[in-house]
PDB file of C-alpha atoms in Angstrom:
ATOM      1  CA  MET M   1     -21.203 -78.248 -63.252  1.00  0.00           C
ATOM      2  CA  LYS M   2     -20.643 -77.700 -67.124  1.00  0.00           C
ATOM      3  CA  ASN M   3     -17.577 -78.192 -68.816  1.00  0.00           C
ATOM      4  CA  LEU M   4     -16.450 -75.084 -70.624  1.00  0.00           C
ATOM      5  CA  HIS M   5     -13.199 -76.915 -71.962  1.00  0.00           C
ATOM      6  CA  VAL M   6     -14.963 -79.232 -74.205  1.00  0.00           C
ATOM      7  CA  LEU M   7     -16.383 -78.616 -77.481  1.00  0.00           C
ATOM      8  CA  PRO M   8     -19.548 -80.507 -78.894  1.00  0.00           C
ATOM      9  CA  ASP M   9     -18.869 -82.381 -81.849  1.00  0.00           C
ATOM     10  CA  ASP M  10     -21.913 -80.996 -83.357  1.00  0.00           C
ATOM     11  CA  LEU M  11     -21.288 -77.413 -83.222  1.00  0.00           C
ATOM     12  CA  PRO M  12     -22.523 -75.253 -86.541  1.00  0.00           C
ATOM     13  CA  VAL M  13     -19.702 -74.290 -88.550  1.00  0.00           C
ATOM     14  CA  PRO M  14     -19.713 -70.252 -88.928  1.00  0.00           C
ATOM     15  CA  GLN M  15     -19.390 -69.018 -92.509  1.00  0.00           C
ATOM     16  CA  ASP M  16     -17.625 -66.018 -93.631  1.00  0.00           C
ATOM     17  CA  ASP M  17     -19.961 -63.171 -94.015  1.00  0.00           C
ATOM     18  CA  GLY M  18     -17.436 -60.975 -95.362  1.00  0.00           C
ATOM     19  CA  ALA M  19     -17.965 -58.961 -92.477  1.00  0.00           C
ATOM     20  CA  CYS M  20     -14.113 -58.623 -91.786  1.00  0.00           C
ATOM     21  CA  ALA M  21     -12.941 -58.202 -95.383  1.00  0.00           C
ATOM     22  CA  HIS M  22     -11.970 -54.352 -94.865  1.00  0.00           C
ATOM     23  CA  LEU M  23      -9.564 -54.926 -91.895  1.00  0.00           C
ATOM     24  CA  HIS M  24      -6.485 -56.082 -93.772  1.00  0.00           C
ATOM     25  CA  GLY M  25      -4.092 -53.143 -93.901  1.00  0.00           C
ATOM     26  CA  MET M  26      -5.931 -50.772 -91.793  1.00  0.00           C
ATOM     27  CA  GLN M  27      -4.228 -48.477 -89.171  1.00  0.00           C
ATOM     28  CA  MET M  28      -5.606 -49.431 -85.660  1.00  0.00           C
ATOM     29  CA  PRO M  29      -7.491 -46.610 -84.102  1.00  0.00           C
ATOM     30  CA  SER M  30      -6.035 -45.193 -81.041  1.00  0.00           C
ATOM     31  CA  ILE M  31      -8.564 -46.337 -78.299  1.00  0.00           C
ATOM     32  CA  SER M  32      -7.703 -47.304 -74.865  1.00  0.00           C
ATOM     33  CA  LEU M  33      -9.120 -50.501 -73.415  1.00  0.00           C
ATOM     34  CA  ALA M  34      -9.420 -51.553 -69.845  1.00  0.00           C
ATOM     35  CA  SER M  35      -7.033 -54.435 -69.036  1.00  0.00           C
ATOM     36  CA  THR M  36      -7.644 -57.135 -66.396  1.00  0.00           C
ATOM     37  CA  SER M  37      -4.159 -55.922 -64.879  1.00  0.00           C
ATOM     38  CA  GLY M  38      -5.721 -52.515 -64.082  1.00  0.00           C
ATOM     39  CA  ARG M  39      -3.882 -50.495 -66.683  1.00  0.00           C
ATOM     40  CA  THR M  40      -5.315 -49.352 -70.203  1.00  0.00           C
ATOM     41  CA  VAL M  41      -4.058 -50.705 -73.623  1.00  0.00           C
ATOM     42  CA  ASP M  42      -4.041 -48.945 -76.851  1.00  0.00           C
ATOM     43  CA  LEU M  43      -3.608 -51.707 -79.561  1.00  0.00           C
ATOM     44  CA  GLY M  44      -2.992 -48.796 -82.078  1.00  0.00           C
ATOM     45  CA  SER M  45       0.138 -47.663 -80.203  1.00  0.00           C
ATOM     46  CA  GLU M  46       1.654 -51.077 -79.215  1.00  0.00           C
ATOM     47  CA  SER M  47       5.033 -51.745 -81.299  1.00  0.00           C
ATOM     48  CA  GLY M  48       6.071 -54.995 -82.693  1.00  0.00           C
ATOM     49  CA  MET M  49       3.939 -57.716 -83.308  1.00  0.00           C
ATOM     50  CA  VAL M  50       0.412 -58.254 -81.509  1.00  0.00           C
ATOM     51  CA  VAL M  51      -2.194 -60.990 -81.703  1.00  0.00           C
ATOM     52  CA  ALA M  52      -5.737 -59.826 -80.802  1.00  0.00           C
ATOM     53  CA  TYR M  53      -8.149 -62.493 -80.338  1.00  0.00           C
ATOM     54  CA  PHE M  54     -11.727 -61.166 -80.074  1.00  0.00           C
ATOM     55  CA  TYR M  55     -14.146 -63.487 -78.507  1.00  0.00           C
ATOM     56  CA  PRO M  56     -17.923 -63.375 -77.524  1.00  0.00           C
ATOM     57  CA  MET M  57     -17.640 -64.264 -73.873  1.00  0.00           C
ATOM     58  CA  THR M  58     -16.062 -66.872 -71.601  1.00  0.00           C
ATOM     59  CA  GLY M  59     -18.607 -68.682 -69.709  1.00  0.00           C
ATOM     60  CA  ARG M  60     -18.483 -69.372 -65.808  1.00  0.00           C
ATOM     61  CA  PRO M  61     -18.926 -72.804 -64.353  1.00  0.00           C
ATOM     62  CA  ASP M  62     -21.081 -71.431 -61.586  1.00  0.00           C
ATOM     63  CA  ALA M  63     -23.353 -69.690 -64.427  1.00  0.00           C
ATOM     64  CA  PRO M  64     -26.885 -71.259 -65.489  1.00  0.00           C
ATOM     65  CA  PRO M  65     -26.512 -72.805 -68.780  1.00  0.00           C
ATOM     66  CA  MET M  66     -26.776 -70.685 -71.884  1.00  0.00           C
ATOM     67  CA  ILE M  67     -29.987 -72.047 -73.559  1.00  0.00           C
ATOM     68  CA  GLY M  68     -29.342 -71.826 -77.426  1.00  0.00           C
ATOM     69  CA  TRP M  69     -25.541 -71.004 -77.157  1.00  0.00           C
ATOM     70  CA  ASN M  70     -24.420 -74.000 -78.875  1.00  0.00           C
ATOM     71  CA  GLU M  71     -26.811 -73.472 -82.156  1.00  0.00           C
ATOM     72  CA  ILE M  72     -25.332 -70.083 -82.533  1.00  0.00           C
ATOM     73  CA  PRO M  73     -22.595 -70.429 -85.216  1.00  0.00           C
ATOM     74  CA  GLY M  74     -19.154 -69.106 -83.989  1.00  0.00           C
ATOM     75  CA  ALA M  75     -20.385 -68.585 -80.118  1.00  0.00           C
ATOM     76  CA  ARG M  76     -19.175 -71.500 -78.466  1.00  0.00           C
ATOM     77  CA  GLY M  77     -15.459 -72.250 -77.641  1.00  0.00           C
ATOM     78  CA  CYS M  78     -14.337 -69.032 -75.931  1.00  0.00           C
ATOM     79  CA  THR M  79     -12.526 -70.910 -73.063  1.00  0.00           C
ATOM     80  CA  PRO M  80     -11.084 -73.750 -75.459  1.00  0.00           C
ATOM     81  CA  GLN M  81      -9.728 -70.802 -77.666  1.00  0.00           C
ATOM     82  CA  THR M  82      -8.299 -68.857 -74.545  1.00  0.00           C
ATOM     83  CA  CYS M  83      -6.785 -71.907 -72.930  1.00  0.00           C
ATOM     84  CA  ALA M  84      -4.826 -72.601 -76.525  1.00  0.00           C
ATOM     85  CA  PHE M  85      -3.304 -69.098 -76.551  1.00  0.00           C
ATOM     86  CA  ARG M  86      -2.480 -69.601 -72.746  1.00  0.00           C
ATOM     87  CA  ASP M  87      -0.933 -72.979 -73.565  1.00  0.00           C
ATOM     88  CA  HIS M  88       0.877 -71.678 -76.869  1.00  0.00           C
ATOM     89  CA  HIS M  89       1.825 -68.335 -74.957  1.00  0.00           C
ATOM     90  CA  ALA M  90       5.461 -69.213 -74.699  1.00  0.00           C
ATOM     91  CA  GLU M  91       5.777 -70.190 -78.204  1.00  0.00           C
ATOM     92  CA  LEU M  92       3.908 -66.825 -79.528  1.00  0.00           C
ATOM     93  CA  ARG M  93       6.058 -64.603 -77.320  1.00  0.00           C
ATOM     94  CA  GLY M  94       9.115 -66.349 -78.961  1.00  0.00           C
ATOM     95  CA  LEU M  95       8.038 -65.391 -82.381  1.00  0.00           C
ATOM     96  CA  GLY M  96       8.018 -61.949 -81.016  1.00  0.00           C
ATOM     97  CA  ALA M  97       4.303 -61.519 -80.598  1.00  0.00           C
ATOM     98  CA  THR M  98       2.063 -59.991 -77.688  1.00  0.00           C
ATOM     99  CA  VAL M  99      -1.284 -61.574 -76.774  1.00  0.00           C
ATOM    100  CA  TYR M 100      -4.428 -60.068 -75.696  1.00  0.00           C
ATOM    101  CA  GLY M 101      -8.107 -61.440 -75.569  1.00  0.00           C
ATOM    102  CA  VAL M 102     -10.631 -58.741 -76.319  1.00  0.00           C
ATOM    103  CA  SER M 103     -14.227 -59.198 -75.468  1.00  0.00           C
ATOM    104  CA  ALA M 104     -17.092 -56.799 -74.495  1.00  0.00           C
ATOM    105  CA  GLN M 105     -17.356 -58.529 -71.137  1.00  0.00           C
ATOM    106  CA  ALA M 106     -17.394 -56.630 -67.922  1.00  0.00           C
ATOM    107  CA  GLN M 107     -13.816 -56.525 -66.114  1.00  0.00           C
ATOM    108  CA  GLU M 108     -15.303 -58.521 -63.411  1.00  0.00           C
ATOM    109  CA  ASP M 109     -15.904 -61.537 -65.577  1.00  0.00           C
ATOM    110  CA  GLN M 110     -12.828 -61.003 -67.180  1.00  0.00           C
ATOM    111  CA  LYS M 111     -10.716 -60.990 -64.083  1.00  0.00           C
ATOM    112  CA  GLU M 112     -12.410 -64.148 -62.869  1.00  0.00           C
ATOM    113  CA  ALA M 113     -11.333 -65.607 -66.418  1.00  0.00           C
ATOM    114  CA  VAL M 114      -7.875 -64.887 -65.957  1.00  0.00           C
ATOM    115  CA  GLN M 115      -7.687 -66.207 -62.462  1.00  0.00           C
ATOM    116  CA  ARG M 116      -9.696 -69.376 -63.113  1.00  0.00           C
ATOM    117  CA  LEU M 117      -7.733 -70.063 -66.343  1.00  0.00           C
ATOM    118  CA  HIS M 118      -4.322 -68.910 -65.065  1.00  0.00           C
ATOM    119  CA  LEU M 119      -3.642 -66.621 -68.207  1.00  0.00           C
ATOM    120  CA  PRO M 120      -0.408 -65.267 -68.669  1.00  0.00           C
ATOM    121  CA  PHE M 121      -1.729 -62.293 -70.766  1.00  0.00           C
ATOM    122  CA  GLU M 122      -4.283 -59.483 -70.255  1.00  0.00           C
ATOM    123  CA  LEU M 123      -7.719 -59.383 -71.002  1.00  0.00           C
ATOM    124  CA  LEU M 124      -9.395 -56.084 -72.729  1.00  0.00           C
ATOM    125  CA  SER M 125     -12.527 -55.111 -72.237  1.00  0.00           C
ATOM    126  CA  ASP M 126     -14.365 -53.193 -75.074  1.00  0.00           C
ATOM    127  CA  SER M 127     -17.873 -52.990 -73.225  1.00  0.00           C
ATOM    128  CA  ALA M 128     -18.609 -49.709 -74.750  1.00  0.00           C
ATOM    129  CA  PHE M 129     -17.805 -50.887 -78.185  1.00  0.00           C
ATOM    130  CA  GLU M 130     -15.609 -47.948 -78.942  1.00  0.00           C
ATOM    131  CA  LEU M 131     -12.760 -50.213 -80.762  1.00  0.00           C
ATOM    132  CA  THR M 132     -15.719 -52.364 -82.128  1.00  0.00           C
ATOM    133  CA  SER M 133     -17.515 -49.751 -83.614  1.00  0.00           C
ATOM    134  CA  ALA M 134     -14.295 -48.022 -84.870  1.00  0.00           C
ATOM    135  CA  LEU M 135     -13.174 -51.225 -86.779  1.00  0.00           C
ATOM    136  CA  HIS M 136     -16.772 -52.101 -87.757  1.00  0.00           C
ATOM    137  CA  LEU M 137     -16.376 -55.572 -86.118  1.00  0.00           C
ATOM    138  CA  PRO M 138     -19.176 -57.924 -86.569  1.00  0.00           C
ATOM    139  CA  THR M 139     -21.414 -58.521 -83.451  1.00  0.00           C
ATOM    140  CA  PHE M 140     -24.362 -60.542 -82.685  1.00  0.00           C
ATOM    141  CA  GLU M 141     -27.180 -60.556 -80.082  1.00  0.00           C
ATOM    142  CA  TYR M 142     -27.765 -63.055 -77.384  1.00  0.00           C
ATOM    143  CA  ASN M 143     -30.895 -62.315 -74.988  1.00  0.00           C
ATOM    144  CA  SER M 144     -30.128 -58.971 -74.032  1.00  0.00           C
ATOM    145  CA  LEU M 145     -26.484 -58.856 -74.790  1.00  0.00           C
ATOM    146  CA  ARG M 146     -24.460 -57.561 -77.702  1.00  0.00           C
ATOM    147  CA  LEU M 147     -21.389 -59.753 -78.108  1.00  0.00           C
ATOM    148  CA  ILE M 148     -18.310 -59.393 -80.683  1.00  0.00           C
ATOM    149  CA  LYS M 149     -17.993 -62.310 -83.092  1.00  0.00           C
ATOM    150  CA  ARG M 150     -15.021 -64.247 -82.949  1.00  0.00           C
ATOM    151  CA  LEU M 151     -11.873 -63.320 -84.807  1.00  0.00           C
ATOM    152  CA  THR M 152      -8.576 -62.655 -84.637  1.00  0.00           C
ATOM    153  CA  LEU M 153      -6.176 -59.924 -85.716  1.00  0.00           C
ATOM    154  CA  ILE M 154      -2.080 -59.902 -86.351  1.00  0.00           C
ATOM    155  CA  ILE M 155      -1.273 -56.345 -85.942  1.00  0.00           C
ATOM    156  CA  GLU M 156       2.273 -54.902 -86.491  1.00  0.00           C
ATOM    157  CA  ASP M 157       3.386 -51.617 -85.398  1.00  0.00           C
ATOM    158  CA  GLY M 158      -0.327 -50.473 -85.418  1.00  0.00           C
ATOM    159  CA  ARG M 159      -1.469 -51.814 -88.807  1.00  0.00           C
ATOM    160  CA  ILE M 160      -3.557 -55.002 -89.355  1.00  0.00           C
ATOM    161  CA  ARG M 161      -1.448 -57.687 -91.135  1.00  0.00           C
ATOM    162  CA  LYS M 162      -3.573 -60.745 -90.988  1.00  0.00           C
ATOM    163  CA  VAL M 163      -7.166 -61.260 -90.139  1.00  0.00           C
ATOM    164  CA  PHE M 164      -8.767 -64.739 -89.176  1.00  0.00           C
ATOM    165  CA  TYR M 165     -12.401 -64.815 -89.596  1.00  0.00           C
ATOM    166  CA  PRO M 166     -14.270 -66.788 -89.019  1.00  0.00           C
ATOM    167  CA  VAL M 167     -12.583 -68.721 -86.536  1.00  0.00           C
ATOM    168  CA  PHE M 168     -13.507 -72.157 -86.315  1.00  0.00           C
ATOM    169  CA  PRO M 169     -12.664 -74.274 -84.644  1.00  0.00           C
ATOM    170  CA  PRO M 170     -11.697 -72.133 -81.805  1.00  0.00           C
ATOM    171  CA  ASN M 171      -9.393 -74.422 -80.008  1.00  0.00           C
ATOM    172  CA  GLU M 172      -7.262 -74.467 -83.098  1.00  0.00           C
ATOM    173  CA  ASN M 173      -6.735 -70.803 -83.478  1.00  0.00           C
ATOM    174  CA  ALA M 174      -3.612 -70.432 -81.684  1.00  0.00           C
ATOM    175  CA  ASP M 175      -2.149 -72.946 -83.693  1.00  0.00           C
ATOM    176  CA  ASN M 176      -3.383 -71.196 -86.985  1.00  0.00           C
ATOM    177  CA  VAL M 177      -1.637 -67.840 -85.554  1.00  0.00           C
ATOM    178  CA  ILE M 178       1.569 -69.668 -84.873  1.00  0.00           C
ATOM    179  CA  ALA M 179       1.702 -71.189 -88.371  1.00  0.00           C
ATOM    180  CA  TRP M 180       1.205 -67.935 -89.869  1.00  0.00           C
ATOM    181  CA  LEU M 181       3.748 -66.113 -87.884  1.00  0.00           C
ATOM    182  CA  ARG M 182       6.369 -68.599 -88.734  1.00  0.00           C
ATOM    183  CA  THR M 183       5.557 -68.111 -92.315  1.00  0.00           C
ATOM    184  CA  ASN M 184       5.233 -64.290 -92.366  1.00  0.00           C
ATOM    185  CA  ARG M 185       7.160 -62.672 -90.246  1.00  0.00           C
ATOM    186  CA  ALA M 186       9.283 -59.697 -91.425  1.00  0.00           C
TER     187      ALA M 186
END
């Protein structure tokens, strides 16, 4: 069984390719995404502060190894990133933020991750790439899968206030979001 919680020391660092430069200040489109709670969530109509972290895919401990995954800059680390948001969830809520994880994964995989990782927040599925396409988010291909590159948006009353891209190392993303919220809350 592989350990999805540990990041290898030699992961390639993703470079900022400018693929998210257009997002700061944008109004979120009104697109409903399926949630692991069984409801739909429209990030564009959420009031208050929302932290939406986008990730390629959470691995499953019972799945075969993903050959070449560690060599793709920014691919590895979805479980450590998600667990960091889980571990800092109370602090993020205390700063007034609602947290969502977003990926193109199927709901079944996301529900498995919520249960296995004991997540106190919802994961949203953009498996049809509606939000990804509307925001022109960067994606990449792995085998026959199209996946969203790792990035985090801080959205306030439907408008994007901060973009973290690229996100590296992924297990420090929640700390960086907290530091930004402490400094920049309205």
